[in-house]
XYZ file of C-alpha atoms in Angstrom:
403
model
C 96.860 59.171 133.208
C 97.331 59.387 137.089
C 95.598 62.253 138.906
C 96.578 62.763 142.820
C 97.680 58.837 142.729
C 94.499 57.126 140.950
C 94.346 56.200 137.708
C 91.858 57.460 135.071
C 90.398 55.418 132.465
C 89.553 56.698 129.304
C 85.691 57.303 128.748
C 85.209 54.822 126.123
C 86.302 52.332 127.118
C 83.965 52.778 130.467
C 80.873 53.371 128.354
C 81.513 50.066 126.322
C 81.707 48.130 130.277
C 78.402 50.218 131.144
C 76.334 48.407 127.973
C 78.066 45.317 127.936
C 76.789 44.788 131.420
C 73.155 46.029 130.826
C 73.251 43.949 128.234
C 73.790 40.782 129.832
C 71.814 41.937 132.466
C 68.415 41.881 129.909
C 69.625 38.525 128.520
C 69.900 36.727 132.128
C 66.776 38.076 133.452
C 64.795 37.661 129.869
C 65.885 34.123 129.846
C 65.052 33.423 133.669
C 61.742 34.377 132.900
C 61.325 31.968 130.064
C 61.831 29.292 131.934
C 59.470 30.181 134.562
C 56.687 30.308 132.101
C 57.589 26.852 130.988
C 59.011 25.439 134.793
C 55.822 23.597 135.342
C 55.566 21.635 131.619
C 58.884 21.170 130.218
C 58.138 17.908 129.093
C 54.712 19.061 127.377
C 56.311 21.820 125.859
C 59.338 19.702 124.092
C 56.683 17.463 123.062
C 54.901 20.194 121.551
C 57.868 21.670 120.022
C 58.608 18.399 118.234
C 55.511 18.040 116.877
C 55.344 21.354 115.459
C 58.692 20.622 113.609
C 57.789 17.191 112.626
C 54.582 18.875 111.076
C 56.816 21.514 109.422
C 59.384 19.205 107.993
C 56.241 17.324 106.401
C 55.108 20.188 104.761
C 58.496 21.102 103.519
C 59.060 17.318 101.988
C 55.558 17.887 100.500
C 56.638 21.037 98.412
C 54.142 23.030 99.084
C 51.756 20.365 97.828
C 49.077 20.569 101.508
C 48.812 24.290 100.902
C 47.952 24.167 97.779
C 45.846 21.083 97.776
C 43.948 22.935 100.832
C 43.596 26.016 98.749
C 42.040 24.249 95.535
C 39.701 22.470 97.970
C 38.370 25.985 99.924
C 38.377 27.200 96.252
C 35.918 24.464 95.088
C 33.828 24.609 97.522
C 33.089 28.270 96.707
C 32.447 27.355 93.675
C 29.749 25.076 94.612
C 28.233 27.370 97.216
C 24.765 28.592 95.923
C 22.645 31.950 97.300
C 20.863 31.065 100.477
C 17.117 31.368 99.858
C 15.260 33.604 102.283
C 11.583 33.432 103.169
C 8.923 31.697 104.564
C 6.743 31.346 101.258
C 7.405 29.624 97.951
C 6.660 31.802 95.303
C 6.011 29.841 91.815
C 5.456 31.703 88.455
C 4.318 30.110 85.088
C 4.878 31.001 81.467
C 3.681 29.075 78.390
C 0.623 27.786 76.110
C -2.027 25.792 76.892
C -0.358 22.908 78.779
C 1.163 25.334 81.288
C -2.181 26.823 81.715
C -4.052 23.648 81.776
C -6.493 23.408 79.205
C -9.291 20.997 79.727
C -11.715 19.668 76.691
C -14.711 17.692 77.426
C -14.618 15.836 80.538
C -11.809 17.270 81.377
C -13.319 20.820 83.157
C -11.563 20.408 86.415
C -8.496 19.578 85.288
C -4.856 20.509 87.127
C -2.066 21.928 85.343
C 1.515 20.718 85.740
C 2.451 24.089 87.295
C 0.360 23.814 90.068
C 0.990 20.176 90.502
C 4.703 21.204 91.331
C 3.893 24.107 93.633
C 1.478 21.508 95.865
C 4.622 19.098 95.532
C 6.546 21.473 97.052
C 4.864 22.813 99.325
C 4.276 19.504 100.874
C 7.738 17.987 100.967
C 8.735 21.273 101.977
C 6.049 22.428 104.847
C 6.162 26.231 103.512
C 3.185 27.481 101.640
C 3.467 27.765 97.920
C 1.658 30.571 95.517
C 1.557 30.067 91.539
C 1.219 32.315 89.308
C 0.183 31.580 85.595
C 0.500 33.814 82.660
C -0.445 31.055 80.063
C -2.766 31.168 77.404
C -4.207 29.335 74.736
C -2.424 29.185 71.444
C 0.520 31.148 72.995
C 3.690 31.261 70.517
C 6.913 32.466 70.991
C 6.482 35.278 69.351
C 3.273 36.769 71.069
C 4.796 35.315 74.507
C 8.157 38.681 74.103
C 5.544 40.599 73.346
C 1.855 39.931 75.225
C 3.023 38.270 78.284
C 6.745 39.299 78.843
C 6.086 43.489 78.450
C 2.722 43.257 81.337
C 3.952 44.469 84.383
C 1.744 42.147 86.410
C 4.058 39.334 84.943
C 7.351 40.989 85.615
C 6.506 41.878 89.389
C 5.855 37.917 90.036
C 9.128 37.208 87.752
C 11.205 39.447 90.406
C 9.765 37.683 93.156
C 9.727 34.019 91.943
C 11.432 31.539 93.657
C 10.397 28.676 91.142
C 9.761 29.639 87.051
C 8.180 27.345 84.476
C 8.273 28.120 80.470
C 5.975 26.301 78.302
C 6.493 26.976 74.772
C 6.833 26.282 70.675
C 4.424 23.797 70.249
C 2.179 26.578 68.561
C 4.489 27.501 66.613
C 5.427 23.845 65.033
C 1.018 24.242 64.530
C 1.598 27.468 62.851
C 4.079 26.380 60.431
C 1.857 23.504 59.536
C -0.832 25.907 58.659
C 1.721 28.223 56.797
C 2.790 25.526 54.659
C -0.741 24.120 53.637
C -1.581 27.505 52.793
C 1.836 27.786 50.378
C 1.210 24.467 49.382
C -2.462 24.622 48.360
C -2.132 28.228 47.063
C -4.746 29.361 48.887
C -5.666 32.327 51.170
C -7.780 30.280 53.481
C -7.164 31.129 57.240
C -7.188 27.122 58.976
C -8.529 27.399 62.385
C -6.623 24.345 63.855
C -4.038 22.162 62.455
C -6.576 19.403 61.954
C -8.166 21.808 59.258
C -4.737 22.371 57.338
C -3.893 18.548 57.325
C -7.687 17.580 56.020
C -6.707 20.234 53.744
C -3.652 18.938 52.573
C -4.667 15.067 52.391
C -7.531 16.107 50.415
C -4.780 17.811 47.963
C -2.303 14.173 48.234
C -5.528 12.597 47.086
C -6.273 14.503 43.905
C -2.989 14.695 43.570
C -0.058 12.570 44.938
C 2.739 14.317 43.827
C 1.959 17.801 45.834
C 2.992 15.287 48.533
C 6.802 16.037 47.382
C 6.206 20.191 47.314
C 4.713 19.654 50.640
C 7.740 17.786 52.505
C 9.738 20.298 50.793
C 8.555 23.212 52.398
C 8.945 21.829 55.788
C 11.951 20.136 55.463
C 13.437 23.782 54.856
C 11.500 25.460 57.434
C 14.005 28.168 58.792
C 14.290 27.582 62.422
C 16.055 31.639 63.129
C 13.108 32.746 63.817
C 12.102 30.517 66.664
C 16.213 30.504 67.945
C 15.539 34.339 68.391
C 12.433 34.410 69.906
C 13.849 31.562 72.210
C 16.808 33.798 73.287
C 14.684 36.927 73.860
C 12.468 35.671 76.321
C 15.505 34.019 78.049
C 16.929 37.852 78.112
C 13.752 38.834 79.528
C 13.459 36.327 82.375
C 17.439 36.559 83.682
C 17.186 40.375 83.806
C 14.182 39.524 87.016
C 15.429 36.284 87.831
C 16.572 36.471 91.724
C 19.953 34.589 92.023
C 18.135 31.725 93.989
C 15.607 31.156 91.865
C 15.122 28.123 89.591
C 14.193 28.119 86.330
C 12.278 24.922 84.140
C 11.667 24.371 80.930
C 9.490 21.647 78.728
C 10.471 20.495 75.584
C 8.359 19.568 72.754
C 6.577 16.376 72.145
C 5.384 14.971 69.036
C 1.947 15.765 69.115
C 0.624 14.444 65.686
C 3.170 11.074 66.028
C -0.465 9.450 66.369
C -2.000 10.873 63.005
C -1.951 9.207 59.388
C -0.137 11.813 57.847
C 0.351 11.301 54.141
C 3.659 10.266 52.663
C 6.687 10.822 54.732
C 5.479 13.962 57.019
C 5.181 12.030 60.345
C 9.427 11.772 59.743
C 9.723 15.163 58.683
C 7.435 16.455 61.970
C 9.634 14.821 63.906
C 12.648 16.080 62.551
C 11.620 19.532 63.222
C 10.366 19.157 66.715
C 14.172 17.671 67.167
C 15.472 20.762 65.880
C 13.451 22.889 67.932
C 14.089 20.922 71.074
C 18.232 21.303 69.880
C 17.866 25.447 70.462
C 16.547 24.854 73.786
C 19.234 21.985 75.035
C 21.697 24.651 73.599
C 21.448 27.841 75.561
C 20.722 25.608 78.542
C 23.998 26.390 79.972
C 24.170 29.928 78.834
C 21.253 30.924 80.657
C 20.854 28.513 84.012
C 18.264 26.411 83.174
C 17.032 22.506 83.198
C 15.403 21.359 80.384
C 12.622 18.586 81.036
C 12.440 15.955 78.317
C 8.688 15.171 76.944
C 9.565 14.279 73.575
C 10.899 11.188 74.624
C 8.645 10.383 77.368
C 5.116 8.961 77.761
C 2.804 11.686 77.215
C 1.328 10.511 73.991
C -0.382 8.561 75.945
C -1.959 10.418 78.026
C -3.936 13.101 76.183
C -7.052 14.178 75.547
C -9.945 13.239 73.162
C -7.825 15.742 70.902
C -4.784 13.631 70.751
C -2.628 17.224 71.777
C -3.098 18.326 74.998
C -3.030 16.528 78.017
C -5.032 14.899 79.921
C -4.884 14.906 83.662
C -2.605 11.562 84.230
C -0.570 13.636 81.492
C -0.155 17.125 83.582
C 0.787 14.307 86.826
C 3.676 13.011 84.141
C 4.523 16.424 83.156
C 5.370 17.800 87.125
C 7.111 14.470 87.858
C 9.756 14.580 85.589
C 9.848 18.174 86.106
C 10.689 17.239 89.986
C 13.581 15.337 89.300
C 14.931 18.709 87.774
C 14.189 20.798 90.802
C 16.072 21.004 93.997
C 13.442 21.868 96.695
C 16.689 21.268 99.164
C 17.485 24.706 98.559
C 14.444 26.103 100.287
C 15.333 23.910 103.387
C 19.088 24.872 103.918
C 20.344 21.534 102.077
C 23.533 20.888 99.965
C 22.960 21.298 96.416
C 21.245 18.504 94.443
C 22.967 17.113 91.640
C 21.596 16.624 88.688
C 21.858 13.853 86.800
C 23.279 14.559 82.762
C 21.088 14.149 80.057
C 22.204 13.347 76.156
C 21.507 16.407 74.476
C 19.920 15.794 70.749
C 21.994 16.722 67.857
C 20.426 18.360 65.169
C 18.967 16.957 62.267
C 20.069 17.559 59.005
C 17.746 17.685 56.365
C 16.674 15.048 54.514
C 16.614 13.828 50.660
C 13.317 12.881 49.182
C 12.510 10.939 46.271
C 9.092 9.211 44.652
C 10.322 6.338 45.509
C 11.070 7.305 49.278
C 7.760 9.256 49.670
C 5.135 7.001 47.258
C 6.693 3.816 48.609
C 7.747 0.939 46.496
C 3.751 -0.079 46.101
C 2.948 2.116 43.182
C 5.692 1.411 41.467
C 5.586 -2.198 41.872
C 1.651 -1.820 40.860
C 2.694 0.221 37.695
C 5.590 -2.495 36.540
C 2.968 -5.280 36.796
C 0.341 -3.433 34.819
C 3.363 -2.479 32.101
C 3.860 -6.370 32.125
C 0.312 -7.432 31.921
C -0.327 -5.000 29.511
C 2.819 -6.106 27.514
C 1.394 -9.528 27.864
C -1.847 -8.842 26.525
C -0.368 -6.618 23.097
C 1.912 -9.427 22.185
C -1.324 -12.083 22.621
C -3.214 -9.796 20.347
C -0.449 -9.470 17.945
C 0.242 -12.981 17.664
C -3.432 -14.146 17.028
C -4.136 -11.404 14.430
C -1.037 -12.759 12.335
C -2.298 -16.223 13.038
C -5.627 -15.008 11.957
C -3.874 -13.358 8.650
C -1.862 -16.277 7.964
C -4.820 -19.001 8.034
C -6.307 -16.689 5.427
C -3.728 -16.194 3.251
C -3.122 -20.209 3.539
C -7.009 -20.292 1.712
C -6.590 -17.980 -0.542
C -3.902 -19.961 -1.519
C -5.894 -23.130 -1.756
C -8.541 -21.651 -3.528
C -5.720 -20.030 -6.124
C -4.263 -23.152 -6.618
């Protein structure tokens, strides 16, 4: 279109010039400064560019397989991250019978109890002060320990604030079975006031009569061991609901206490098939509720007791806290990774067992009785034969005289 000799353009056309040049305008001076960042350490930059891509390329040959690897690893180590412990005082609590309190017989007064043992350990190895706490008693059960020492509120308040716990517990109630059993046994009302009174009792029954020995191993080879599973699992209940997460929880199996004693006929196996049993439940919720079991059953301990031959004496309590130690990680209370532990066998339980007179009289008696059959035999046929001799010499002179 020409107006007064110039040309006009058409608008369009002008706008598109307008943006291509503003365009290339942005790119030239965007890109100028670019390389005036980088004017000074080209080379450096390259270098680091190539590395970057080299690292890249790795990853991408790897599939994946870093990242991943990476993120199992930050995920395990989570796992194995326990609560930090806070404070600047080790607080130990104690539950259980009379070896958790410490009982001491005759010359025995001033004796130390395991619990304490391990709260002196600590506190030595390390350098905070440690407190213990016992709610023990003599004669304690399972039973009586849900509902004497677990309900007092004293004993809950230094459960919610115990950094290290101890349980103690169930040799009573092996005692009080034995007691049960001589009473069912015997058929007597008679309350025994130790265990020593219901097994005088019951070899005093063997001996006027050695077959009650068979009623006997059958009433505690079929001991029912719900009762004891339940009780067991109640005062776990008790203690995780005030357990803190950081604190640490130890408990002590049974030993056999009468493995010493003369017991009559097969008892001493059948004893220690229930203490197996009873050490089984505890082995068993181990997991379930966060706790190490110590082993005493098959440890020394026997032999180190007390004029009594059951509790221990005080080389016993030292035996008792050392193998606990090995179960407790006193890292924790010093910032330290976590200990590991090493893994016991757990004990299977015992089935029970098949009893005959032969397996609980021995082979003695009946050895004794087949020789007096035979001498006895022996001694008939003797007498037999010289009384027909006898008759036959006199019939031989009455025949004489006949004749």
């Amino acid at each position: 279109m020409n107006i007064g000799g110039y040309t006009k353009k058409a608008p369009g056309k002008f706008l598109a010039f307008l943006a291509a040049l503003s365009l290339c305008c942005t790119m030239f001076w965007g890109g100028s400064a670019a390389v005036l960042c980088y004017a000074g350490n080209t080379e450096s930059r390259m270098e680091e560019t190539g590395a970057q891509a080299e690292k890249e390329e790795g990853a991408e040959e790897a599939g994946g397989q870093t990242e991943a690897e990476e993120k199992e690893k930050t995920e395990g180590s989570e796992d194995r991250i326990q609560p930090v412990w806070e404070g600047d005082r080790i607080y130990c609590t104690a539950f259980g019978d009379s070896i958790a309190k410490g009982y001491g017989g005759k010359g025995q007064e001033d004796l130390k109890s395991y619990t304490q043992l391990i709260a002196d350990s600590m506190s030595e190895e390390t350098g905070l002060p440690a407190e213990c706490e016992k709610f023990a008693k003599n004669g304690l059960d399972s039973s009586r320990l849900n509902s004497e020492i677990l309900t007092m509120e004293e004993a809950l308040a230094s459960l919610d604030r115990a950094d290290m716990i101890t349980l103690t517990i169930g040799a009573n109630d092996l005692m009080q079975e034995f007691k049960k059993a001589a009473q069912e046994v015997l058929g007597t009302d008679r309350k025994f006031a130790s265990v020593y009174d219901a097994f005088d009792a019951m070899q005093e029954g063997v001996e006027n009569n050695p077959l009650l020995i068979v009623r006997i191993l059958d009433v505690l080879n079929n001991w029912d061991y719900g009762i004891f599973e339940e009780q067991w699992k109640a005062a776990m209940e008790t203690i995780t609901e005030h357990r803190k997460d950081t604190a640490q929880l130890i408990v002590t199996n049974i030993y056999n206490p009468v493995s010493r004693f003369e017991l009559p006929g097969a008892m001493n196996g059948i004893v220690e098939d229930i203490i197996c049993n009873m050490n089984q439940i505890m082995y068993e919720y181990a997991e379930e509720y966060d706790y190490r079991v110590v082993d005493l059953f098959g440890s020394e301990i026997c032999d180190h007791t007390q004029e009594d031959g059951l509790h221990p004496d005080q080389e016993g309590q030292k035996l008792i806290a050392d193998l606990a130690a090995e179960k407790i990680d006193t890292g924790r209370f010093k910032g330290e990774p976590e200990k590991e532990m090493k893994e016991e066998p757990r004990p299977e339980k015992v089935k029970p067992r098949k009893y005959s007179l032969w397996t609980v009289l021995g082979p003695l008696p009946w050895i004794a009785l087949a020789v007096f059959v035979c001498v006895t035999a022996v001694v008939l046929f003797w007498v037999i034969k010289k009384r027909n001799i006898n008759l036959y010499r006199k019939r031989n002179k009455n025949k004489v005289k006949n004749d």
